[in-house]
Structures are given as structure tokens and as C-alpha cells.
Amino acid sequence: MSAGGAPACYQPRLFQAAGRIGRVRYMAYSIAPALFYLGVWACGYIHPRLLMVPVNLGFLSRLLTAALLAVIGSRRLRDIGWPWWLAVLLHAPSLLPAYVPMLGALAWLAALLSTALCLIPGSKLANRDGAPPCPNTRLTVAAACLWIVWSGAIVWLALALR
């Protein structure tokens, strides 16, 4: 406990909407929605009609994934003191159809913002959004490392297929 009676840190949960998360948790928590979307995409690749009956499950899965990632991104933005609504900018391009003009520019902006969230350290002190998160567990660090390995594999595959 700190001098004012408030906790010095708090233990964040995966899809909790309030609070702050650090860089490692941001990467680790982003894996769950990404794996969900990858699973839906794989099911649609194996059986394409699955995603179109009775509603467009492909779009619904993109919407759910973007919403979950926006919640996680907004918590990370709160940790570094930036406005939480930038999370909408971060994940809105994934909801737009591929033929929308300027989608490439939005995607690059989202990629830069996501990279910044992974690199900029958060405040070690309490800010207007609460106390800093408690130190990461080994499982959280391992999940963040998995994200780094997965991202590297995707880049390698993209370059190899080019």
C-alpha cells in the first residue's frame, strides 16, 4: 500500500476495460484476439461457406477481434498518458473493405502506433488512470516473446514468398 491507502500496483486481467497495462502485457494480451481471428480464418480457408452462413462470420470475427484489440490498446495508451480513443484509430483499418481509398495509409499509421505502444515505456507512478500494473509473471513474458517470434516468422514468410 502507498501512503494514501491506495495500492502501489494492481494485477490486471486479460479483457478488463479499465486500468493500465505495460508493454509486455500489451504484446501478451494481444495474442488471444489474434489467435481467435486466425482460427476463424483457418476454418474459413478450409471450408469457405462456413463463414457466410447464416451471417457473415468473417466480418463478425473481424469486428470482435478489433474490439478486443481496441480495449487492450486503450489500456496501453492510458499507461503512457495518451488519449484512449487513439485505439479506435489503431484498429479501425482492419474493419474497412480492401477497396477503400487511403486504406494503405491508415494501415501504416496503425502499424506505427502499434509499434510505438510496444516501445514507449509507461509511467512507473500512478497517473489519472490509476496505479501502475504489478510486475509481469513468467507466463506473461513468455507470451510476449511468442508474439515477437510469431511476428518475425510472418515477416520471414512474407519475404520468402515474395
mmCIF file of N, CA and C in Angstrom, residues 27-161:
data_model
loop_
_atom_site.group_PDB
_atom_site.id
_atom_site.type_symbol
_atom_site.label_atom_id
_atom_site.label_comp_id
_atom_site.label_asym_id
_atom_site.label_seq_id
_atom_site.Cartn_x
_atom_site.Cartn_y
_atom_site.Cartn_z
ATOM 1 N N MET A 27 1.732 -6.826 -25.511
ATOM 2 C CA MET A 27 2.051 -7.856 -26.507
ATOM 3 C C MET A 27 1.438 -9.199 -26.130
ATOM 4 N N ALA A 28 1.513 -9.556 -24.861
ATOM 5 C CA ALA A 28 0.996 -10.860 -24.424
ATOM 6 C C ALA A 28 -0.525 -10.928 -24.554
ATOM 7 N N TYR A 29 -1.222 -9.874 -24.156
ATOM 8 C CA TYR A 29 -2.685 -9.887 -24.204
ATOM 9 C C TYR A 29 -3.211 -9.814 -25.641
ATOM 10 N N SER A 30 -2.418 -9.295 -26.552
ATOM 11 C CA SER A 30 -2.851 -9.193 -27.947
ATOM 12 C C SER A 30 -2.873 -10.549 -28.650
ATOM 13 N N ILE A 31 -2.242 -11.534 -28.059
ATOM 14 C CA ILE A 31 -2.193 -12.851 -28.689
ATOM 15 C C ILE A 31 -3.569 -13.513 -28.717
ATOM 16 N N ALA A 32 -4.351 -13.398 -27.646
ATOM 17 C CA ALA A 32 -5.647 -14.087 -27.579
ATOM 18 C C ALA A 32 -6.590 -13.661 -28.709
ATOM 19 N N PRO A 33 -6.833 -12.361 -28.940
ATOM 20 C CA PRO A 33 -7.709 -11.994 -30.063
ATOM 21 C C PRO A 33 -7.114 -12.368 -31.423
ATOM 22 N N ALA A 34 -5.808 -12.262 -31.547
ATOM 23 C CA ALA A 34 -5.177 -12.606 -32.816
ATOM 24 C C ALA A 34 -5.321 -14.101 -33.114
ATOM 25 N N LEU A 35 -5.166 -14.941 -32.100
ATOM 26 C CA LEU A 35 -5.347 -16.384 -32.297
ATOM 27 C C LEU A 35 -6.798 -16.726 -32.603
ATOM 28 N N PHE A 36 -7.737 -16.016 -31.971
ATOM 29 C CA PHE A 36 -9.152 -16.211 -32.283
ATOM 30 C C PHE A 36 -9.403 -15.920 -33.762
ATOM 31 N N TYR A 37 -8.914 -14.783 -34.238
ATOM 32 C CA TYR A 37 -9.137 -14.415 -35.637
ATOM 33 C C TYR A 37 -8.437 -15.401 -36.576
ATOM 34 N N LEU A 38 -7.237 -15.819 -36.219
ATOM 35 C CA LEU A 38 -6.521 -16.789 -37.038
ATOM 36 C C LEU A 38 -7.286 -18.110 -37.112
ATOM 37 N N GLY A 39 -7.904 -18.529 -36.000
ATOM 38 C CA GLY A 39 -8.702 -19.754 -36.002
ATOM 39 C C GLY A 39 -9.921 -19.647 -36.895
ATOM 40 N N VAL A 40 -10.619 -18.503 -36.838
ATOM 41 C CA VAL A 40 -11.784 -18.294 -37.700
ATOM 42 C C VAL A 40 -11.347 -18.260 -39.162
ATOM 43 N N TRP A 41 -10.238 -17.579 -39.438
ATOM 44 C CA TRP A 41 -9.722 -17.512 -40.808
ATOM 45 C C TRP A 41 -9.354 -18.902 -41.317
ATOM 46 N N ALA A 42 -8.720 -19.715 -40.468
ATOM 47 C CA ALA A 42 -8.343 -21.073 -40.874
ATOM 48 C C ALA A 42 -9.587 -21.920 -41.165
ATOM 49 N N CYS A 43 -10.622 -21.782 -40.340
ATOM 50 C CA CYS A 43 -11.873 -22.510 -40.600
ATOM 51 C C CYS A 43 -12.489 -22.068 -41.924
ATOM 52 N N GLY A 44 -12.447 -20.788 -42.207
ATOM 53 C CA GLY A 44 -12.976 -20.269 -43.471
ATOM 54 C C GLY A 44 -12.146 -20.693 -44.661
ATOM 55 N N TYR A 45 -10.848 -20.849 -44.457
ATOM 56 C CA TYR A 45 -9.975 -21.304 -45.544
ATOM 57 C C TYR A 45 -10.247 -22.771 -45.860
ATOM 58 N N ILE A 46 -10.467 -23.567 -44.825
ATOM 59 C CA ILE A 46 -10.741 -24.988 -45.019
ATOM 60 C C ILE A 46 -12.129 -25.192 -45.632
ATOM 61 N N HIS A 47 -13.108 -24.440 -45.134
ATOM 62 C CA HIS A 47 -14.479 -24.575 -45.623
ATOM 63 C C HIS A 47 -15.063 -23.170 -45.808
ATOM 64 N N PRO A 48 -14.891 -22.558 -46.991
ATOM 65 C CA PRO A 48 -15.270 -21.149 -47.204
ATOM 66 C C PRO A 48 -16.734 -20.830 -46.922
ATOM 67 N N ARG A 49 -17.649 -21.749 -47.151
ATOM 68 C CA ARG A 49 -19.069 -21.458 -46.926
ATOM 69 C C ARG A 49 -19.399 -21.333 -45.437
ATOM 70 N N LEU A 50 -18.524 -21.815 -44.577
ATOM 71 C CA LEU A 50 -18.762 -21.744 -43.138
ATOM 72 C C LEU A 50 -18.891 -20.299 -42.663
ATOM 73 N N LEU A 51 -18.115 -19.401 -43.230
ATOM 74 C CA LEU A 51 -18.117 -18.015 -42.776
ATOM 75 C C LEU A 51 -19.299 -17.208 -43.303
ATOM 76 N N MET A 52 -20.067 -17.728 -44.217
ATOM 77 C CA MET A 52 -21.163 -16.972 -44.813
ATOM 78 C C MET A 52 -22.550 -17.421 -44.349
ATOM 79 N N VAL A 53 -22.644 -18.421 -43.472
ATOM 80 C CA VAL A 53 -23.948 -18.964 -43.081
ATOM 81 C C VAL A 53 -24.164 -18.735 -41.596
ATOM 82 N N PRO A 54 -25.291 -18.301 -41.108
ATOM 83 C CA PRO A 54 -26.353 -17.531 -41.751
ATOM 84 C C PRO A 54 -26.003 -16.044 -41.837
ATOM 85 N N VAL A 55 -24.967 -15.635 -41.132
ATOM 86 C CA VAL A 55 -24.494 -14.251 -41.227
ATOM 87 C C VAL A 55 -23.034 -14.285 -41.648
ATOM 88 N N ASN A 56 -22.503 -13.162 -41.973
ATOM 89 C CA ASN A 56 -21.105 -13.094 -42.388
ATOM 90 C C ASN A 56 -20.205 -13.225 -41.157
ATOM 91 N N LEU A 57 -19.815 -14.438 -40.834
ATOM 92 C CA LEU A 57 -18.979 -14.675 -39.659
ATOM 93 C C LEU A 57 -17.583 -14.093 -39.829
ATOM 94 N N GLY A 58 -17.136 -13.956 -41.068
ATOM 95 C CA GLY A 58 -15.833 -13.347 -41.309
ATOM 96 C C GLY A 58 -15.799 -11.912 -40.814
ATOM 97 N N PHE A 59 -16.821 -11.130 -41.158
ATOM 98 C CA PHE A 59 -16.874 -9.749 -40.696
ATOM 99 C C PHE A 59 -17.094 -9.681 -39.193
ATOM 100 N N LEU A 60 -17.969 -10.539 -38.652
ATOM 101 C CA LEU A 60 -18.205 -10.532 -37.209
ATOM 102 C C LEU A 60 -16.941 -10.877 -36.428
ATOM 103 N N SER A 61 -16.145 -11.812 -36.947
ATOM 104 C CA SER A 61 -14.903 -12.152 -36.262
ATOM 105 C C SER A 61 -13.911 -10.995 -36.338
ATOM 106 N N ARG A 62 -13.874 -10.276 -37.483
ATOM 107 C CA ARG A 62 -13.009 -9.091 -37.584
ATOM 108 C C ARG A 62 -13.455 -8.015 -36.613
ATOM 109 N N LEU A 63 -14.775 -7.828 -36.501
ATOM 110 C CA LEU A 63 -15.323 -6.821 -35.593
ATOM 111 C C LEU A 63 -14.988 -7.158 -34.143
ATOM 112 N N LEU A 64 -15.191 -8.409 -33.739
ATOM 113 C CA LEU A 64 -14.884 -8.822 -32.375
ATOM 114 C C LEU A 64 -13.393 -8.704 -32.080
ATOM 115 N N THR A 65 -12.567 -9.135 -33.010
ATOM 116 C CA THR A 65 -11.118 -9.042 -32.824
ATOM 117 C C THR A 65 -10.686 -7.588 -32.692
ATOM 118 N N ALA A 66 -11.189 -6.719 -33.562
ATOM 119 C CA ALA A 66 -10.826 -5.299 -33.496
ATOM 120 C C ALA A 66 -11.288 -4.675 -32.183
ATOM 121 N N ALA A 67 -12.483 -5.059 -31.711
ATOM 122 C CA ALA A 67 -12.988 -4.511 -30.445
ATOM 123 C C ALA A 67 -12.115 -4.953 -29.271
ATOM 124 N N LEU A 68 -11.748 -6.232 -29.240
ATOM 125 C CA LEU A 68 -10.906 -6.723 -28.150
ATOM 126 C C LEU A 68 -9.522 -6.078 -28.193
ATOM 127 N N LEU A 69 -8.961 -5.947 -29.386
ATOM 128 C CA LEU A 69 -7.658 -5.302 -29.511
ATOM 129 C C LEU A 69 -7.733 -3.813 -29.167
ATOM 130 N N ALA A 70 -8.865 -3.167 -29.452
ATOM 131 C CA ALA A 70 -9.033 -1.758 -29.093
ATOM 132 C C ALA A 70 -9.078 -1.586 -27.572
ATOM 133 N N VAL A 71 -9.716 -2.514 -26.869
ATOM 134 C CA VAL A 71 -9.744 -2.453 -25.403
ATOM 135 C C VAL A 71 -8.327 -2.590 -24.854
ATOM 136 N N ILE A 72 -7.590 -3.551 -25.379
ATOM 137 C CA ILE A 72 -6.217 -3.758 -24.921
ATOM 138 C C ILE A 72 -5.355 -2.543 -25.270
ATOM 139 N N GLY A 73 -5.524 -2.017 -26.474
ATOM 140 C CA GLY A 73 -4.759 -0.839 -26.894
ATOM 141 C C GLY A 73 -5.100 0.392 -26.076
ATOM 142 N N SER A 74 -6.369 0.557 -25.717
ATOM 143 C CA SER A 74 -6.753 1.729 -24.920
ATOM 144 C C SER A 74 -6.117 1.670 -23.534
ATOM 145 N N ARG A 75 -5.983 0.488 -22.974
ATOM 146 C CA ARG A 75 -5.321 0.351 -21.669
ATOM 147 C C ARG A 75 -3.842 0.693 -21.776
ATOM 148 N N ARG A 76 -3.226 0.301 -22.874
ATOM 149 C CA ARG A 76 -1.811 0.623 -23.069
ATOM 150 C C ARG A 76 -1.631 2.129 -23.283
ATOM 151 N N LEU A 77 -2.546 2.733 -24.031
ATOM 152 C CA LEU A 77 -2.482 4.181 -24.246
ATOM 153 C C LEU A 77 -2.632 4.936 -22.931
ATOM 154 N N ARG A 78 -3.495 4.457 -22.040
ATOM 155 C CA ARG A 78 -3.650 5.089 -20.729
ATOM 156 C C ARG A 78 -2.360 5.001 -19.924
ATOM 157 N N ASP A 79 -1.618 3.904 -20.097
ATOM 158 C CA ASP A 79 -0.383 3.716 -19.336
ATOM 159 C C ASP A 79 0.671 4.751 -19.722
ATOM 160 N N ILE A 80 0.708 5.132 -20.993
ATOM 161 C CA ILE A 80 1.722 6.108 -21.410
ATOM 162 C C ILE A 80 1.192 7.535 -21.394
ATOM 163 N N GLY A 81 -0.073 7.709 -20.973
ATOM 164 C CA GLY A 81 -0.633 9.045 -20.842
ATOM 165 C C GLY A 81 -1.220 9.617 -22.123
ATOM 166 N N TRP A 82 -1.439 8.801 -23.130
ATOM 167 C CA TRP A 82 -2.052 9.261 -24.378
ATOM 168 C C TRP A 82 -3.555 9.049 -24.295
ATOM 169 N N PRO A 83 -4.335 9.741 -25.140
ATOM 170 C CA PRO A 83 -5.795 9.555 -25.097
ATOM 171 C C PRO A 83 -6.194 8.144 -25.538
ATOM 172 N N TRP A 84 -7.145 7.562 -24.822
ATOM 173 C CA TRP A 84 -7.556 6.182 -25.080
ATOM 174 C C TRP A 84 -8.218 6.018 -26.435
ATOM 175 N N TRP A 85 -8.836 7.074 -26.976
ATOM 176 C CA TRP A 85 -9.575 6.963 -28.229
ATOM 177 C C TRP A 85 -8.663 6.728 -29.429
ATOM 178 N N LEU A 86 -7.357 6.888 -29.271
ATOM 179 C CA LEU A 86 -6.444 6.553 -30.365
ATOM 180 C C LEU A 86 -6.493 5.062 -30.701
ATOM 181 N N ALA A 87 -6.999 4.253 -29.769
ATOM 182 C CA ALA A 87 -7.142 2.815 -30.032
ATOM 183 C C ALA A 87 -8.101 2.561 -31.176
ATOM 184 N N VAL A 88 -9.083 3.435 -31.350
ATOM 185 C CA VAL A 88 -10.006 3.301 -32.481
ATOM 186 C C VAL A 88 -9.237 3.497 -33.785
ATOM 187 N N LEU A 89 -8.369 4.502 -33.823
ATOM 188 C CA LEU A 89 -7.527 4.747 -34.995
ATOM 189 C C LEU A 89 -6.604 3.555 -35.261
ATOM 190 N N LEU A 90 -6.169 2.926 -34.186
ATOM 191 C CA LEU A 90 -5.260 1.792 -34.303
ATOM 192 C C LEU A 90 -5.912 0.588 -34.966
ATOM 193 N N HIS A 91 -7.200 0.339 -34.699
ATOM 194 C CA HIS A 91 -7.842 -0.882 -35.191
ATOM 195 C C HIS A 91 -8.951 -0.664 -36.194
ATOM 196 N N ALA A 92 -9.290 0.570 -36.506
ATOM 197 C CA ALA A 92 -10.339 0.838 -37.499
ATOM 198 C C ALA A 92 -9.979 0.340 -38.901
ATOM 199 N N PRO A 93 -8.716 0.443 -39.359
ATOM 200 C CA PRO A 93 -8.417 -0.032 -40.718
ATOM 201 C C PRO A 93 -8.739 -1.503 -40.950
ATOM 202 N N SER A 94 -8.709 -2.316 -39.905
ATOM 203 C CA SER A 94 -8.993 -3.743 -40.099
ATOM 204 C C SER A 94 -10.465 -4.001 -40.397
ATOM 205 N N LEU A 95 -11.343 -3.040 -40.128
ATOM 206 C CA LEU A 95 -12.769 -3.217 -40.383
ATOM 207 C C LEU A 95 -13.197 -2.739 -41.760
ATOM 208 N N LEU A 96 -12.357 -1.949 -42.415
ATOM 209 C CA LEU A 96 -12.719 -1.383 -43.704
ATOM 210 C C LEU A 96 -12.467 -2.378 -44.827
ATOM 211 N N PRO A 97 -13.281 -2.352 -45.862
ATOM 212 C CA PRO A 97 -13.021 -3.215 -47.010
ATOM 213 C C PRO A 97 -11.712 -2.825 -47.694
ATOM 214 N N ALA A 98 -11.125 -3.752 -48.394
ATOM 215 C CA ALA A 98 -9.815 -3.527 -49.013
ATOM 216 C C ALA A 98 -9.850 -2.467 -50.097
ATOM 217 N N TYR A 99 -10.995 -2.185 -50.684
ATOM 218 C CA TYR A 99 -11.064 -1.229 -51.788
ATOM 219 C C TYR A 99 -11.254 0.221 -51.329
ATOM 220 N N VAL A 100 -11.293 0.467 -50.025
ATOM 221 C CA VAL A 100 -11.455 1.832 -49.529
ATOM 222 C C VAL A 100 -10.179 2.623 -49.820
ATOM 223 N N PRO A 101 -10.308 3.802 -50.466
ATOM 224 C CA PRO A 101 -9.123 4.621 -50.734
ATOM 225 C C PRO A 101 -8.425 5.011 -49.429
ATOM 226 N N MET A 102 -7.141 5.136 -49.488
ATOM 227 C CA MET A 102 -6.297 5.542 -48.364
ATOM 228 C C MET A 102 -6.194 4.481 -47.271
ATOM 229 N N LEU A 103 -6.672 3.262 -47.526
ATOM 230 C CA LEU A 103 -6.570 2.214 -46.517
ATOM 231 C C LEU A 103 -5.106 1.906 -46.220
ATOM 232 N N GLY A 104 -4.272 1.951 -47.236
ATOM 233 C CA GLY A 104 -2.847 1.680 -47.029
ATOM 234 C C GLY A 104 -2.218 2.676 -46.077
ATOM 235 N N ALA A 105 -2.570 3.956 -46.215
ATOM 236 C CA ALA A 105 -2.027 4.973 -45.326
ATOM 237 C C ALA A 105 -2.507 4.755 -43.890
ATOM 238 N N LEU A 106 -3.779 4.407 -43.728
ATOM 239 C CA LEU A 106 -4.307 4.131 -42.389
ATOM 240 C C LEU A 106 -3.630 2.906 -41.775
ATOM 241 N N ALA A 107 -3.391 1.900 -42.590
ATOM 242 C CA ALA A 107 -2.738 0.693 -42.086
ATOM 243 C C ALA A 107 -1.312 0.990 -41.634
ATOM 244 N N TRP A 108 -0.597 1.817 -42.381
ATOM 245 C CA TRP A 108 0.766 2.196 -41.979
ATOM 246 C C TRP A 108 0.745 3.013 -40.700
ATOM 247 N N LEU A 109 -0.209 3.927 -40.579
ATOM 248 C CA LEU A 109 -0.337 4.720 -39.361
ATOM 249 C C LEU A 109 -0.651 3.820 -38.165
ATOM 250 N N ALA A 110 -1.528 2.864 -38.365
ATOM 251 C CA ALA A 110 -1.860 1.919 -37.293
ATOM 252 C C ALA A 110 -0.643 1.074 -36.915
ATOM 253 N N ALA A 111 0.136 0.662 -37.901
ATOM 254 C CA ALA A 111 1.341 -0.121 -37.615
ATOM 255 C C ALA A 111 2.362 0.705 -36.831
ATOM 256 N N LEU A 112 2.509 1.962 -37.182
ATOM 257 C CA LEU A 112 3.436 2.832 -36.447
ATOM 258 C C LEU A 112 2.966 3.051 -35.009
ATOM 259 N N LEU A 113 1.667 3.261 -34.822
ATOM 260 C CA LEU A 113 1.135 3.454 -33.481
ATOM 261 C C LEU A 113 1.286 2.181 -32.648
ATOM 262 N N SER A 114 1.034 1.044 -33.241
ATOM 263 C CA SER A 114 1.187 -0.222 -32.533
ATOM 264 C C SER A 114 2.643 -0.455 -32.134
ATOM 265 N N THR A 115 3.569 -0.136 -33.028
ATOM 266 C CA THR A 115 4.989 -0.259 -32.711
ATOM 267 C C THR A 115 5.370 0.690 -31.585
ATOM 268 N N ALA A 116 4.844 1.912 -31.621
ATOM 269 C CA ALA A 116 5.124 2.868 -30.551
ATOM 270 C C ALA A 116 4.626 2.344 -29.211
ATOM 271 N N LEU A 117 3.461 1.706 -29.198
ATOM 272 C CA LEU A 117 2.926 1.156 -27.954
ATOM 273 C C LEU A 117 3.807 0.042 -27.402
ATOM 274 N N CYS A 118 4.499 -0.662 -28.281
ATOM 275 C CA CYS A 118 5.400 -1.727 -27.839
ATOM 276 C C CYS A 118 6.739 -1.181 -27.343
ATOM 277 N N LEU A 119 7.099 0.030 -27.752
ATOM 278 C CA LEU A 119 8.427 0.559 -27.442
ATOM 279 C C LEU A 119 8.447 1.626 -26.349
ATOM 280 N N ILE A 120 7.417 2.451 -26.262
ATOM 281 C CA ILE A 120 7.410 3.556 -25.302
ATOM 282 C C ILE A 120 7.097 3.020 -23.908
ATOM 283 N N PRO A 121 7.974 3.271 -22.944
ATOM 284 C CA PRO A 121 7.691 2.790 -21.589
ATOM 285 C C PRO A 121 6.572 3.590 -20.939
ATOM 286 N N GLY A 122 5.831 2.931 -20.077
ATOM 287 C CA GLY A 122 4.759 3.587 -19.342
ATOM 288 C C GLY A 122 5.287 4.270 -18.099
ATOM 289 N N SER A 123 4.428 5.014 -17.452
ATOM 290 C CA SER A 123 4.778 5.709 -16.225
ATOM 291 C C SER A 123 4.901 4.708 -15.077
ATOM 292 N N LYS A 124 5.957 4.827 -14.303
ATOM 293 C CA LYS A 124 6.139 3.939 -13.156
ATOM 294 C C LYS A 124 5.315 4.398 -11.949
ATOM 295 N N LEU A 125 4.800 5.623 -12.034
ATOM 296 C CA LEU A 125 3.994 6.177 -10.959
ATOM 297 C C LEU A 125 2.522 6.149 -11.346
ATOM 298 N N ALA A 126 1.663 6.322 -10.371
ATOM 299 C CA ALA A 126 0.228 6.392 -10.643
ATOM 300 C C ALA A 126 -0.064 7.633 -11.482
ATOM 301 N N ASN A 127 -0.978 7.488 -12.426
ATOM 302 C CA ASN A 127 -1.421 8.645 -13.197
ATOM 303 C C ASN A 127 -2.929 8.770 -13.044
ATOM 304 N N ARG A 128 -3.573 9.590 -13.853
ATOM 305 C CA ARG A 128 -5.013 9.811 -13.686
ATOM 306 C C ARG A 128 -5.840 8.558 -13.938
ATOM 307 N N ASP A 129 -5.242 7.531 -14.548
ATOM 308 C CA ASP A 129 -5.960 6.291 -14.837
ATOM 309 C C ASP A 129 -5.681 5.187 -13.830
ATOM 310 N N GLY A 130 -4.953 5.491 -12.771
ATOM 311 C CA GLY A 130 -4.748 4.517 -11.713
ATOM 312 C C GLY A 130 -3.295 4.172 -11.466
ATOM 313 N N ALA A 131 -3.136 3.180 -10.613
ATOM 314 C CA ALA A 131 -1.800 2.716 -10.235
ATOM 315 C C ALA A 131 -1.181 1.924 -11.383
ATOM 316 N N PRO A 132 0.142 1.860 -11.423
ATOM 317 C CA PRO A 132 0.778 1.038 -12.464
ATOM 318 C C PRO A 132 0.512 -0.442 -12.220
ATOM 319 N N PRO A 133 0.569 -1.248 -13.282
ATOM 320 C CA PRO A 133 0.358 -2.689 -13.097
ATOM 321 C C PRO A 133 1.514 -3.324 -12.329
ATOM 322 N N CYS A 134 1.211 -4.419 -11.651
ATOM 323 C CA CYS A 134 2.241 -5.170 -10.931
ATOM 324 C C CYS A 134 3.235 -5.768 -11.913
ATOM 325 N N PRO A 135 4.400 -6.193 -11.439
ATOM 326 C CA PRO A 135 5.388 -6.801 -12.334
ATOM 327 C C PRO A 135 4.814 -8.000 -13.084
ATOM 328 N N ASN A 136 5.366 -8.237 -14.259
ATOM 329 C CA ASN A 136 4.896 -9.325 -15.125
ATOM 330 C C ASN A 136 5.294 -10.688 -14.579
ATOM 331 N N THR A 137 4.442 -11.666 -14.839
ATOM 332 C CA THR A 137 4.769 -13.042 -14.482
ATOM 333 C C THR A 137 5.610 -13.660 -15.596
ATOM 334 N N ARG A 138 6.165 -14.817 -15.335
ATOM 335 C CA ARG A 138 6.961 -15.504 -16.368
ATOM 336 C C ARG A 138 6.099 -15.894 -17.564
ATOM 337 N N LEU A 139 4.859 -16.271 -17.288
ATOM 338 C CA LEU A 139 3.948 -16.651 -18.365
ATOM 339 C C LEU A 139 3.651 -15.457 -19.275
ATOM 340 N N THR A 140 3.499 -14.281 -18.696
ATOM 341 C CA THR A 140 3.251 -13.080 -19.486
ATOM 342 C C THR A 140 4.456 -12.757 -20.367
ATOM 343 N N VAL A 141 5.644 -12.861 -19.808
ATOM 344 C CA VAL A 141 6.859 -12.607 -20.579
ATOM 345 C C VAL A 141 7.013 -13.638 -21.690
ATOM 346 N N ALA A 142 6.704 -14.897 -21.400
ATOM 347 C CA ALA A 142 6.794 -15.945 -22.423
ATOM 348 C C ALA A 142 5.800 -15.692 -23.551
ATOM 349 N N ALA A 143 4.592 -15.249 -23.212
ATOM 350 C CA ALA A 143 3.591 -14.944 -24.244
ATOM 351 C C ALA A 143 4.031 -13.767 -25.101
ATOM 352 N N ALA A 144 4.638 -12.755 -24.491
ATOM 353 C CA ALA A 144 5.143 -11.613 -25.259
ATOM 354 C C ALA A 144 6.269 -12.051 -26.193
ATOM 355 N N CYS A 145 7.135 -12.940 -25.719
ATOM 356 C CA CYS A 145 8.211 -13.463 -26.576
ATOM 357 C C CYS A 145 7.631 -14.276 -27.728
ATOM 358 N N LEU A 146 6.555 -15.004 -27.466
ATOM 359 C CA LEU A 146 5.890 -15.761 -28.523
ATOM 360 C C LEU A 146 5.389 -14.819 -29.612
ATOM 361 N N TRP A 147 4.835 -13.674 -29.212
ATOM 362 C CA TRP A 147 4.361 -12.683 -30.180
ATOM 363 C C TRP A 147 5.514 -12.179 -31.038
ATOM 364 N N ILE A 148 6.672 -11.948 -30.430
ATOM 365 C CA ILE A 148 7.846 -11.471 -31.172
ATOM 366 C C ILE A 148 8.298 -12.539 -32.165
ATOM 367 N N VAL A 149 8.349 -13.793 -31.728
ATOM 368 C CA VAL A 149 8.742 -14.890 -32.622
ATOM 369 C C VAL A 149 7.730 -15.039 -33.752
ATOM 370 N N TRP A 150 6.441 -14.975 -33.430
ATOM 371 C CA TRP A 150 5.379 -15.097 -34.426
ATOM 372 C C TRP A 150 5.477 -13.970 -35.453
ATOM 373 N N SER A 151 5.685 -12.745 -34.997
ATOM 374 C CA SER A 151 5.819 -11.610 -35.922
ATOM 375 C C SER A 151 7.030 -11.780 -36.827
ATOM 376 N N GLY A 152 8.130 -12.231 -36.264
ATOM 377 C CA GLY A 152 9.324 -12.481 -37.068
ATOM 378 C C GLY A 152 9.093 -13.563 -38.109
ATOM 379 N N ALA A 153 8.372 -14.606 -37.738
ATOM 380 C CA ALA A 153 8.062 -15.677 -38.685
ATOM 381 C C ALA A 153 7.177 -15.175 -39.823
ATOM 382 N N ILE A 154 6.235 -14.300 -39.511
ATOM 383 C CA ILE A 154 5.357 -13.741 -40.551
ATOM 384 C C ILE A 154 6.164 -12.876 -41.526
ATOM 385 N N VAL A 155 7.055 -12.048 -40.998
ATOM 386 C CA VAL A 155 7.903 -11.224 -41.857
ATOM 387 C C VAL A 155 8.799 -12.104 -42.732
ATOM 388 N N TRP A 156 9.388 -13.134 -42.126
ATOM 389 C CA TRP A 156 10.250 -14.034 -42.879
ATOM 390 C C TRP A 156 9.465 -14.730 -43.990
ATOM 391 N N LEU A 157 8.267 -15.197 -43.660
ATOM 392 C CA LEU A 157 7.438 -15.871 -44.662
ATOM 393 C C LEU A 157 7.040 -14.932 -45.781
ATOM 394 N N ALA A 158 6.678 -13.697 -45.435
ATOM 395 C CA ALA A 158 6.305 -12.725 -46.465
ATOM 396 C C ALA A 158 7.472 -12.440 -47.401
ATOM 397 N N LEU A 159 8.653 -12.324 -46.840
ATOM 398 C CA LEU A 159 9.837 -12.073 -47.680
ATOM 399 C C LEU A 159 10.214 -13.301 -48.501
ATOM 400 N N ALA A 160 10.018 -14.472 -47.936
ATOM 401 C CA ALA A 160 10.356 -15.712 -48.647
ATOM 402 C C ALA A 160 9.400 -15.956 -49.816
ATOM 403 N N LEU A 161 8.124 -15.598 -49.642
ATOM 404 C CA LEU A 161 7.131 -15.815 -50.697
ATOM 405 C C LEU A 161 7.186 -14.742 -51.776
#
